Short mmCIF file of C-alpha atoms and ligand atoms in Angstrom, two decimals:
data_model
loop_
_atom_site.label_atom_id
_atom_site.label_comp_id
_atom_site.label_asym_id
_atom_site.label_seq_id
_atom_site.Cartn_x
_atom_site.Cartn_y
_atom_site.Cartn_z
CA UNK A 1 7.53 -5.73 29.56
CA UNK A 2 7.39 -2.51 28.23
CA UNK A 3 4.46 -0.14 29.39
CA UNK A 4 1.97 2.63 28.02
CA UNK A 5 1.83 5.75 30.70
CA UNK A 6 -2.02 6.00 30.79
CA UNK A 7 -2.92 8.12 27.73
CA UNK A 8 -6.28 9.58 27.43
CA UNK A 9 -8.43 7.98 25.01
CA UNK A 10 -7.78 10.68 22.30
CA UNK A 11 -9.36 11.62 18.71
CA UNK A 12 -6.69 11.38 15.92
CA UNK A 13 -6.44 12.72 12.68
CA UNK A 14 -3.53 11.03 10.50
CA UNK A 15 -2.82 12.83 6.84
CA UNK A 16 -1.00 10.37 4.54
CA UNK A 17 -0.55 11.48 0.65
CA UNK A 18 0.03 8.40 -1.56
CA UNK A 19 3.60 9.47 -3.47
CA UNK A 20 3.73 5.95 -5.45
CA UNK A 21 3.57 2.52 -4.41
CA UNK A 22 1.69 1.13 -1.48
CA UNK A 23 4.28 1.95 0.86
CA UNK A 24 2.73 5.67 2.43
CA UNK A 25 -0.31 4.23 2.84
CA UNK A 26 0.45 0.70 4.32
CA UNK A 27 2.46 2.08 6.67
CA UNK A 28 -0.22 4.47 7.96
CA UNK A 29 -3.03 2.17 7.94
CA UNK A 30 -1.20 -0.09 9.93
CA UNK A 31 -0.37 2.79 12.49
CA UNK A 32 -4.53 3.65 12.30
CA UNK A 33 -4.89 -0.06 13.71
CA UNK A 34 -2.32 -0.48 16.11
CA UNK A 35 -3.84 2.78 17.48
CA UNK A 36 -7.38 2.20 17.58
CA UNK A 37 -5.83 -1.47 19.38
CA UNK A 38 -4.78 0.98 22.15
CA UNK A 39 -8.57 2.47 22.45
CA UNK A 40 -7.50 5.77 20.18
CA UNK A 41 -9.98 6.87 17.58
CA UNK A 42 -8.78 7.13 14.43
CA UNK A 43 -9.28 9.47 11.11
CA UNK A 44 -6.99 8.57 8.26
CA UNK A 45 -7.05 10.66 5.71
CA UNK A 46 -5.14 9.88 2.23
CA UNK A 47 -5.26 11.49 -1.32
CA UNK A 48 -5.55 7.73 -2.57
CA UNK A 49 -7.69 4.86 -0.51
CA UNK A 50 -8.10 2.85 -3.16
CA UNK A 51 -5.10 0.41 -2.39
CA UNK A 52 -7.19 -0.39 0.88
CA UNK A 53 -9.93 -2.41 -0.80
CA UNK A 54 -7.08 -5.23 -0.77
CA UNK A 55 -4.98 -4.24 1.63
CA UNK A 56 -7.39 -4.11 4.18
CA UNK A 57 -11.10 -4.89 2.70
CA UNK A 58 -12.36 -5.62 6.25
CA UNK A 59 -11.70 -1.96 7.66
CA UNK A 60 -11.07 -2.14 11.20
CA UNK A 61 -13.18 -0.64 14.30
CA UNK A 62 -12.04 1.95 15.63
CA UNK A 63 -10.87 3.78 12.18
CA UNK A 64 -12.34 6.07 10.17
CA UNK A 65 -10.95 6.76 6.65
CA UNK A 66 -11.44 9.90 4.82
CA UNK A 67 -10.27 11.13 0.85
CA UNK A 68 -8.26 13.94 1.64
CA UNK A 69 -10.11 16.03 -1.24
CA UNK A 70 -8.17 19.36 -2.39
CA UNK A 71 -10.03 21.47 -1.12
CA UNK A 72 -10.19 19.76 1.83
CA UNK A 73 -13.86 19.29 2.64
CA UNK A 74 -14.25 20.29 6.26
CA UNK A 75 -18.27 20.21 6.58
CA UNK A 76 -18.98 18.64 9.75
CA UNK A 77 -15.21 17.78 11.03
CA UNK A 78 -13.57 19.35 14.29
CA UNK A 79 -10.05 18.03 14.42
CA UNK A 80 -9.05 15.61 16.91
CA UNK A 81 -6.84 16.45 19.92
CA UNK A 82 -3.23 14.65 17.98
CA UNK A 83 -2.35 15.86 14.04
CA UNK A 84 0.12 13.02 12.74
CA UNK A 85 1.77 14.40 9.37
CA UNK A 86 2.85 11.21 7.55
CA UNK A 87 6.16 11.32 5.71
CA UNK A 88 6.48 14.85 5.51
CA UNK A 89 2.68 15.76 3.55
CA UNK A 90 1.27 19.17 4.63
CA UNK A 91 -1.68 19.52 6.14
CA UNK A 92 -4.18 22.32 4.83
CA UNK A 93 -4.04 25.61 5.53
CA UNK A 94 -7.73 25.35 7.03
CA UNK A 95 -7.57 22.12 9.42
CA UNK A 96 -4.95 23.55 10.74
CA UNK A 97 -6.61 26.68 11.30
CA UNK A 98 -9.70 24.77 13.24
CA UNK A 99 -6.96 22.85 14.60
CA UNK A 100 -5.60 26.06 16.64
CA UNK A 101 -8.55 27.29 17.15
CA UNK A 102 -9.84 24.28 19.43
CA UNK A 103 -6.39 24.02 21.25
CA UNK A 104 -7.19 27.54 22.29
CA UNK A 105 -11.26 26.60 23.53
CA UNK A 106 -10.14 23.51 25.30
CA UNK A 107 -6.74 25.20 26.63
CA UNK A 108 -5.12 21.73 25.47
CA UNK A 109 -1.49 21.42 24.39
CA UNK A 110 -0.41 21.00 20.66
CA UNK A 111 0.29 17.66 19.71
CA UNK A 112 1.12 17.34 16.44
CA UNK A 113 3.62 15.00 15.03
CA UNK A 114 5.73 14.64 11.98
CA UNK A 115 6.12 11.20 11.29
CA UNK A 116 9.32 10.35 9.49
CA UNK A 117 10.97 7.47 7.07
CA UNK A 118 12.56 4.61 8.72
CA UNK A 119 16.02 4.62 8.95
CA UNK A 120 18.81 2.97 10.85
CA UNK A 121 21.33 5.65 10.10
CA UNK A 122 22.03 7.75 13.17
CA UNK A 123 20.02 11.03 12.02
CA UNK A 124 16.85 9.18 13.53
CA UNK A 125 18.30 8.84 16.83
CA UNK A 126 19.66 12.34 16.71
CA UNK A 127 16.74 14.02 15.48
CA UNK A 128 13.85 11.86 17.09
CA UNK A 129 11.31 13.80 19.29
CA UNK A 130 12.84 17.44 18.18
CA UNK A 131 10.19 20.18 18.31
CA UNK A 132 10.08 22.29 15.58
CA UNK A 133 8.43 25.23 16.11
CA UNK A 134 5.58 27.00 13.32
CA UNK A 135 6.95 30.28 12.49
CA UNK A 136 4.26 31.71 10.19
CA UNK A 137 0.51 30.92 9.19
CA UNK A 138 -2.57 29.91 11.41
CA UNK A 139 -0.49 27.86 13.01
CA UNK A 140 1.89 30.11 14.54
CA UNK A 141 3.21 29.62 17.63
CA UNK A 142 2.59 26.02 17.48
CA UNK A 143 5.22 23.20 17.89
CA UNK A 144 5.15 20.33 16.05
CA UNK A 145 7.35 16.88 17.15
CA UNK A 146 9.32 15.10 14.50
CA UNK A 147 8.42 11.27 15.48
CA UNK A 148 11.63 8.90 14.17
CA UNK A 149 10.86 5.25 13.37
CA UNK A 150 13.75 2.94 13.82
CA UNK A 151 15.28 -0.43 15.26
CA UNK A 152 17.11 1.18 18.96
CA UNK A 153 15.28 2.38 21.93
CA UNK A 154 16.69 5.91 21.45
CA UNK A 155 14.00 5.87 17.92
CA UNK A 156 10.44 5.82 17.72
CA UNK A 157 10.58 1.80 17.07
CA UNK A 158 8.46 -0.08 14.68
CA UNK A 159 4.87 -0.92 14.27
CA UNK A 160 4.13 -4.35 15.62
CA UNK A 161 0.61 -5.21 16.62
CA UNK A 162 0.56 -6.94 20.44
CA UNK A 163 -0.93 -10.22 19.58
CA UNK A 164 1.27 -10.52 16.18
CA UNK A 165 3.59 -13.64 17.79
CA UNK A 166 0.61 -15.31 19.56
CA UNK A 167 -0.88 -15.62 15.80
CA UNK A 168 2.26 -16.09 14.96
CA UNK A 169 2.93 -19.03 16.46
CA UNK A 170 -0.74 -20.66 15.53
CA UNK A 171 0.02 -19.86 11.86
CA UNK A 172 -0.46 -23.27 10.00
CA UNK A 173 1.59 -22.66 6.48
CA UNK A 174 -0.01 -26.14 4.87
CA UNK A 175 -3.10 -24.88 5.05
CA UNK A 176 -2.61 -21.19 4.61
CA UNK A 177 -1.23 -22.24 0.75
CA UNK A 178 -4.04 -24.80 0.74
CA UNK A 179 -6.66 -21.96 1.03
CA UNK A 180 -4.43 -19.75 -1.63
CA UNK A 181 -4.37 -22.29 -4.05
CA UNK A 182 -0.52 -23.13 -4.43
CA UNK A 183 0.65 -26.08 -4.97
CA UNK A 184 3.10 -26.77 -2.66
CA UNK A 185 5.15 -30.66 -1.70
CA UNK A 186 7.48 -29.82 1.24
CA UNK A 187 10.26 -27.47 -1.53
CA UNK A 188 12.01 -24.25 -0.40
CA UNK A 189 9.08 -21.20 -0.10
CA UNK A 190 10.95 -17.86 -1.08
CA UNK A 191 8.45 -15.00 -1.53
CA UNK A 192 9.47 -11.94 -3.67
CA UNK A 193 8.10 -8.26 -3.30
CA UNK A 194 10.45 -6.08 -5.59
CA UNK A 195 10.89 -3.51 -7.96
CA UNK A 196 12.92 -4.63 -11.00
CA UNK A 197 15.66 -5.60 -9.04
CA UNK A 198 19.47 -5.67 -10.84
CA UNK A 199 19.95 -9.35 -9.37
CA UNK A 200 16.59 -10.79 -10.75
CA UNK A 201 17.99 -12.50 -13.30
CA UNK A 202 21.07 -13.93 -11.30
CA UNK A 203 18.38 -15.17 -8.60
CA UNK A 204 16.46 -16.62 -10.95
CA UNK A 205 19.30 -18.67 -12.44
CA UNK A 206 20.39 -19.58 -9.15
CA UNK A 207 17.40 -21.08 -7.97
CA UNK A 208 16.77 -23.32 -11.50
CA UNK A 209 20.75 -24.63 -10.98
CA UNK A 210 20.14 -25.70 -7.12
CA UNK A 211 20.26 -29.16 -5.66
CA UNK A 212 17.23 -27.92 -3.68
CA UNK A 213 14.01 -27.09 -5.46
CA UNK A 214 12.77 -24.00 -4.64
CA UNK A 215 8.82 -22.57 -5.25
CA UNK A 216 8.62 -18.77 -5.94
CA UNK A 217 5.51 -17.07 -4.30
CA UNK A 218 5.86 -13.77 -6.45
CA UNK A 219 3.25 -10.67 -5.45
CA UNK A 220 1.26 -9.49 -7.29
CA UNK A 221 2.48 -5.72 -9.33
CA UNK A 222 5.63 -4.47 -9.81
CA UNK A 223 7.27 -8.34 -8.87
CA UNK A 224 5.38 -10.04 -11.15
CA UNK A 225 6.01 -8.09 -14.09
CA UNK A 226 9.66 -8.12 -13.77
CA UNK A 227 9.44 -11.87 -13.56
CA UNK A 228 7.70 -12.35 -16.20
CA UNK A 229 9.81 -10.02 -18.38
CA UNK A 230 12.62 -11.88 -17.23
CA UNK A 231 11.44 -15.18 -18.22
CA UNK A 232 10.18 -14.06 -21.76
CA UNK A 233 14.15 -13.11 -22.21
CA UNK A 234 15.43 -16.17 -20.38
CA UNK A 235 13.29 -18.82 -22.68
CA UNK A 236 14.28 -16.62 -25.53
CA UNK A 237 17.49 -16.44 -24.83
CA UNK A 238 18.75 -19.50 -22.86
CA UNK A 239 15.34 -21.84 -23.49
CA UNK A 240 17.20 -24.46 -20.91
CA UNK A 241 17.62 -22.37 -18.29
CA UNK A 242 15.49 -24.29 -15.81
CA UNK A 243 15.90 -27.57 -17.47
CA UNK A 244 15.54 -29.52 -14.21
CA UNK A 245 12.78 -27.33 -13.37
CA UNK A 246 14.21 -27.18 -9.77
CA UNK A 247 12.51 -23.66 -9.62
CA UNK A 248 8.85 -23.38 -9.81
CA UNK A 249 6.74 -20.20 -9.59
CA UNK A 250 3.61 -19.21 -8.08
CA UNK A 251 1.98 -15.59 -8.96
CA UNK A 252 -0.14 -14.67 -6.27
CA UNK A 253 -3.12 -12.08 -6.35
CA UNK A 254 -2.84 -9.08 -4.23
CA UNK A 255 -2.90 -9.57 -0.97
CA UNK A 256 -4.84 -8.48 2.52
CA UNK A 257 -1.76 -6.66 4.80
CA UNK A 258 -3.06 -9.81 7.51
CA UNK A 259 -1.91 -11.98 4.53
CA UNK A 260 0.87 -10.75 2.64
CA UNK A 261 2.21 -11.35 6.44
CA UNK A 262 1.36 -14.92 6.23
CA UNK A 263 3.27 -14.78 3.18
CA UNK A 264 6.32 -14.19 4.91
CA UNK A 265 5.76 -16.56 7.89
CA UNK A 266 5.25 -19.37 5.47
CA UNK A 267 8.26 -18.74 3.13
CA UNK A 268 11.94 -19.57 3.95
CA UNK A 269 13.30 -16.97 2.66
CA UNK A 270 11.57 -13.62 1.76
CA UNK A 271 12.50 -10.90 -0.81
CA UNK A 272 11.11 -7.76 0.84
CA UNK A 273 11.12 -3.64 -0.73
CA UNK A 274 10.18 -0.19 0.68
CA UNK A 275 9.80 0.20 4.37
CA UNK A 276 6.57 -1.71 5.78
CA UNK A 277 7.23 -5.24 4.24
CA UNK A 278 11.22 -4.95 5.35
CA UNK A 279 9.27 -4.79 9.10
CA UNK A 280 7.08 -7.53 8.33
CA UNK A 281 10.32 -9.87 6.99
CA UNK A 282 11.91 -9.04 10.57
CA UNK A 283 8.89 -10.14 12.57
CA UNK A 284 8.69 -12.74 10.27
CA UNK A 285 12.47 -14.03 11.36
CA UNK A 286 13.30 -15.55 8.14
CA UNK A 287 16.58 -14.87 6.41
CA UNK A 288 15.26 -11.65 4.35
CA UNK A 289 17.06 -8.98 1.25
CA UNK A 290 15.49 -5.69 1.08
CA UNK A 291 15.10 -4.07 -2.56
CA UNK A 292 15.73 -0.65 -1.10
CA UNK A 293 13.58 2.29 -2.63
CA UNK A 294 16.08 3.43 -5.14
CA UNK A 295 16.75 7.46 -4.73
CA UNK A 296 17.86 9.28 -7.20
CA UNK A 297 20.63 10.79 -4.83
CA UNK A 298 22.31 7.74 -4.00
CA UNK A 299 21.34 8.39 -0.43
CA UNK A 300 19.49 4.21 -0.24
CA UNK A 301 23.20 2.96 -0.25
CA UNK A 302 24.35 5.24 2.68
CA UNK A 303 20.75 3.93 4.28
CA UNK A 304 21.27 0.19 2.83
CA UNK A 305 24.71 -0.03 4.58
CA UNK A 306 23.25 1.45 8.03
CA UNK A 307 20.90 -1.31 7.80
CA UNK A 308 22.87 -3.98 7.10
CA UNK A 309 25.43 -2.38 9.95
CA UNK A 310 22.47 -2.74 12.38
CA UNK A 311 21.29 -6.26 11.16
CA UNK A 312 24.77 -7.58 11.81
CA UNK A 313 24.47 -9.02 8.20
CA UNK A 314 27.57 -11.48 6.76
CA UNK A 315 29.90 -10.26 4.62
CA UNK A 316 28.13 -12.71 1.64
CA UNK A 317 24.30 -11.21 2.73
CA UNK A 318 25.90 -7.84 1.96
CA UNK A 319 27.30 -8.90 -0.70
CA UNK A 320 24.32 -10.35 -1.86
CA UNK A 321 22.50 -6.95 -1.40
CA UNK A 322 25.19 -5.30 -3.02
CA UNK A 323 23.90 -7.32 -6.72
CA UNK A 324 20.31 -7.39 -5.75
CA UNK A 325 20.33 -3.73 -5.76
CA UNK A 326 22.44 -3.40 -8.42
CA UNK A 327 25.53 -1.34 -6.53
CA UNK A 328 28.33 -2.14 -8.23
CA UNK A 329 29.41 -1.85 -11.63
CA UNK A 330 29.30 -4.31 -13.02
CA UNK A 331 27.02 -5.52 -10.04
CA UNK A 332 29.18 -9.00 -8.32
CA UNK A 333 28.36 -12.13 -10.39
CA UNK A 334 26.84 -15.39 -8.32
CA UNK A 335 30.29 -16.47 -7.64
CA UNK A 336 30.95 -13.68 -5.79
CA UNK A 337 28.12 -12.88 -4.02
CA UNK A 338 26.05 -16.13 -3.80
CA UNK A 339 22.42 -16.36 -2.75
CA UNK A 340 23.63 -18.56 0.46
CA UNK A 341 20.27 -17.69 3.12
CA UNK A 342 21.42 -20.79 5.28
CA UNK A 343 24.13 -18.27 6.07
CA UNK A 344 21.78 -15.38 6.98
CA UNK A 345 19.29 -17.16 9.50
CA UNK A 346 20.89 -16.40 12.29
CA UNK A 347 21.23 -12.36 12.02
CA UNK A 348 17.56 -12.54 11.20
CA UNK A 349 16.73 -14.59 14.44
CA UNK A 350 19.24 -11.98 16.16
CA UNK A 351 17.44 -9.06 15.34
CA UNK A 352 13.88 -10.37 15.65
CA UNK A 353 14.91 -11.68 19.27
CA UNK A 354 16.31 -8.09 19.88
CA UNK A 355 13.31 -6.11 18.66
CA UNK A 356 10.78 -7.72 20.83
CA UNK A 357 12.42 -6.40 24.04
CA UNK A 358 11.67 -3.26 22.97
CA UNK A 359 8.40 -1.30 23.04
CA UNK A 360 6.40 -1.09 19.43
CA UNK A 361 6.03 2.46 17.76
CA UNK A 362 2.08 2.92 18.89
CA UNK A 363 3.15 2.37 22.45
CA UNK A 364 5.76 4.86 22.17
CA UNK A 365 4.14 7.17 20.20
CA UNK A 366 1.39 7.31 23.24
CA UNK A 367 3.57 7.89 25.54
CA UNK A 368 5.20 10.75 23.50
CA UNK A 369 2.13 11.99 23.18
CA UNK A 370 0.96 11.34 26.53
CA UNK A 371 4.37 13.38 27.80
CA UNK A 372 4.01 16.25 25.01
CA UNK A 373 0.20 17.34 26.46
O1 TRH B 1 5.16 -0.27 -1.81
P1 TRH B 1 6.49 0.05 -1.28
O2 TRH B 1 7.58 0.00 -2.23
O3 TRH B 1 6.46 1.44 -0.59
C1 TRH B 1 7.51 2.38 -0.68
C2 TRH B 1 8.13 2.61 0.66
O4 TRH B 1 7.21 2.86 1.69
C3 TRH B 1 9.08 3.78 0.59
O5 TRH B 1 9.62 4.06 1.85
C4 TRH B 1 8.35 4.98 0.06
O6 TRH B 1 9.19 6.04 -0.04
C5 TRH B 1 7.80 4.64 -1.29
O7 TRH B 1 6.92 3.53 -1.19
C6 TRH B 1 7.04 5.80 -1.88
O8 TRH B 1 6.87 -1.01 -0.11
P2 TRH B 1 6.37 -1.17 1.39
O9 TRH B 1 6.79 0.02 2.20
O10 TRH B 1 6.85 -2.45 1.85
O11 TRH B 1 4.81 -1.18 1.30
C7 TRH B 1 4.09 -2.20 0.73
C8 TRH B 1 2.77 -2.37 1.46
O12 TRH B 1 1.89 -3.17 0.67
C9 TRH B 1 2.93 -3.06 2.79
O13 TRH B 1 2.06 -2.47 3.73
C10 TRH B 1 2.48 -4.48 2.51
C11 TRH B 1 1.41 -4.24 1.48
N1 TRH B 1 1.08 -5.37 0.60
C12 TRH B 1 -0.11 -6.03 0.82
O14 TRH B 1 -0.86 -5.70 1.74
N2 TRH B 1 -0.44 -7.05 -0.02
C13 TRH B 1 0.34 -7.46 -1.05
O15 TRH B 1 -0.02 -8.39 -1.80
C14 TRH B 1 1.59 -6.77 -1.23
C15 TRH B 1 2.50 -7.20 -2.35
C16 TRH B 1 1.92 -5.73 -0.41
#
């Protein structure tokens, strides 16, 4: 089992800045909460808390979340002992400023981390845990840590809360879609939590032509309204499409963080985006395509493909990716690249299995930290 080398309980500030989607913030929250689970206490502070009323509308003890107001309102606030930088946001000039200035009373050790994108391409490995030193401002003199998420031990690993399989393994999916509301008699679950994917339409045709009838638990956003796009051109266009009406669809509200993780662990198949849900699909150990966040330097494929290295995916899941994403011009029709997930269970059960022998990103991070000071 892996272990924490006893940390202090410390006092953490963690700066996230909302760029677009829920993404920034999701993955921070969920960092504030898998800390305060370790006995840290825990300031998040984000330009944009408003996607927490449903992501987490219970809060949880331990953390404290603050609107990072510009200016930065500092009445009353000495910063904690550990500054996490989320994703590359800047603190302010003035925190950090305090921030120095109590290192220097309590003769304590800098520990301030940059917390990075997840990636499986080798730059994490390489460049997790570099210090980086501040050449200029109030902080100068200071070193800040670049903190790598990623799926090898030689990374900063991935956020997964200790009792996650326990619950886990009591989840009961009848009556979780009970309680939601969705009618469900014993068909294939596949959830979907896109953009507006290049494949959607393909999919969506695949799953109304099936032998097996499928229900489509689509979140609530972004995923919805491509569907529903979609289907206004499909009834116009081909009004037959789903004739046999072996594909059914569900539109679900937004949903708690707690339960867009049921989601996963009651589908068969789940359609994840972004970073924190592609972690959730791997815990969940269903067969699982990522809609990567597109960039407009190309650099997702180079990222896609490191992923799919790692995840020791089939030549037809890549393939499959490969349309989803909308790679190749013109992207590969079903033929080529089927959606086939009885062919893509078992990499998913590989790389779950392999993850949980190694320690979660909290635990690391502590000990990091705990090394660092
Ligand atoms: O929202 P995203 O597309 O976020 C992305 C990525 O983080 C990307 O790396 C970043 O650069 C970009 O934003 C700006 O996808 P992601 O990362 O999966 O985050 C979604 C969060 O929303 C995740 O924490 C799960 C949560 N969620 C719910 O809690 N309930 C819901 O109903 C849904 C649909 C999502």
């Amino acid at each position: 089992m892996p272990c924490i080398t006893p940390t202090p309980r410390l006092r953490w500030d963690i700066f996230c800045r909302v760029i677009d989607n829920f993404g920034d913030l999701g993955v921070c929250w969920r960092l504030a909460c898998n800390l305060a689970g370790h006995g840290q206490t825990v300031r998040l502070w984000a330009d944009d808390v408003s996607a927490l009323a449903w992501m987490a509308p219970q809060g949880s003890p331990g953390v404290e979340v603050r609107a990072w107001t510009t200016p930065l309102d500092m009445s009353g606030i000495t910063p904690g002992e550990v500054l996490v930088e989320a994703f590359g946001c800047e603190i302010d000039a003035e925190f950090i400023a305090e921030y120095a200035k109590s290192l220097n009373r309590h003769t304590q050790k800098c520990a301030w981390i940059n917390l990075e994108y997840l990636s499986a391409e080798g730059y994490a490995a390489g460049c997790h845990g570099l210090p980086s030193p501040v050449m200029s401002g109030p902080a100068r003199g200071l070193i800040k840590h670049f903190f790598y998420p990623g799926f090898t031990m030689d990374t900063g690993g991935l956020l997964r809360e200790p009792d996650l399989i326990a619950r886990q393994t009591r989840f009961d999916r009848q009556a979780w879609l009970t309680g939601l509301g969705v009618p469900w008699g014993g068909e294939r679950l596949v959830s979907l939590f896109c953009y507006e994917p290049a494949g959607l339409s393909d999919l969506l045709d695949s799953l109304a032509h099936g032998v097996q009838p499928t229900r489509l638990l689509v979140t609530d956003g972004r995923a919805s309204a491509a569907v529903r796009a979609e289907l206004i051109n499909k009834n116009r266009h081909q009004p037959h499409w789903n004739r046999g009406e072996a594909l059914s669809i569900s539109y679900l509200p937004p949903l708690s963080q707690t339960d867009f993780d049921h989601l996963l662990w009651a589908c068969d198949v789940n359609f994840v985006r972004g970073e924190d849900s592609l972690v959730r699909a791997l815990w969940a150990g269903k067969p699982l395509v990522w809609h990567i966040y597109p960039q407009h330097d190309s650099a997702h494929e180079v990222k896609l493909d490191a992923f799919l290295d790692w995840l020791q995916a089939p030549t037809s899941l890549r393939a499959f990716h490969r349309g989803w994403n909308g790679l190749e011009r013109p992207a590969p029709s079903l033929q080529d690249a089927p959606f086939a997930p009885e062919n893509w269970q078992d990499c998913a059960t590989q790389a779950r299995a392999s993850l949980l022998q190694q320690a979660d990103l909290s635990t690391r991070l502590l000990n990091f930290i705990a090394k660092i000071l």
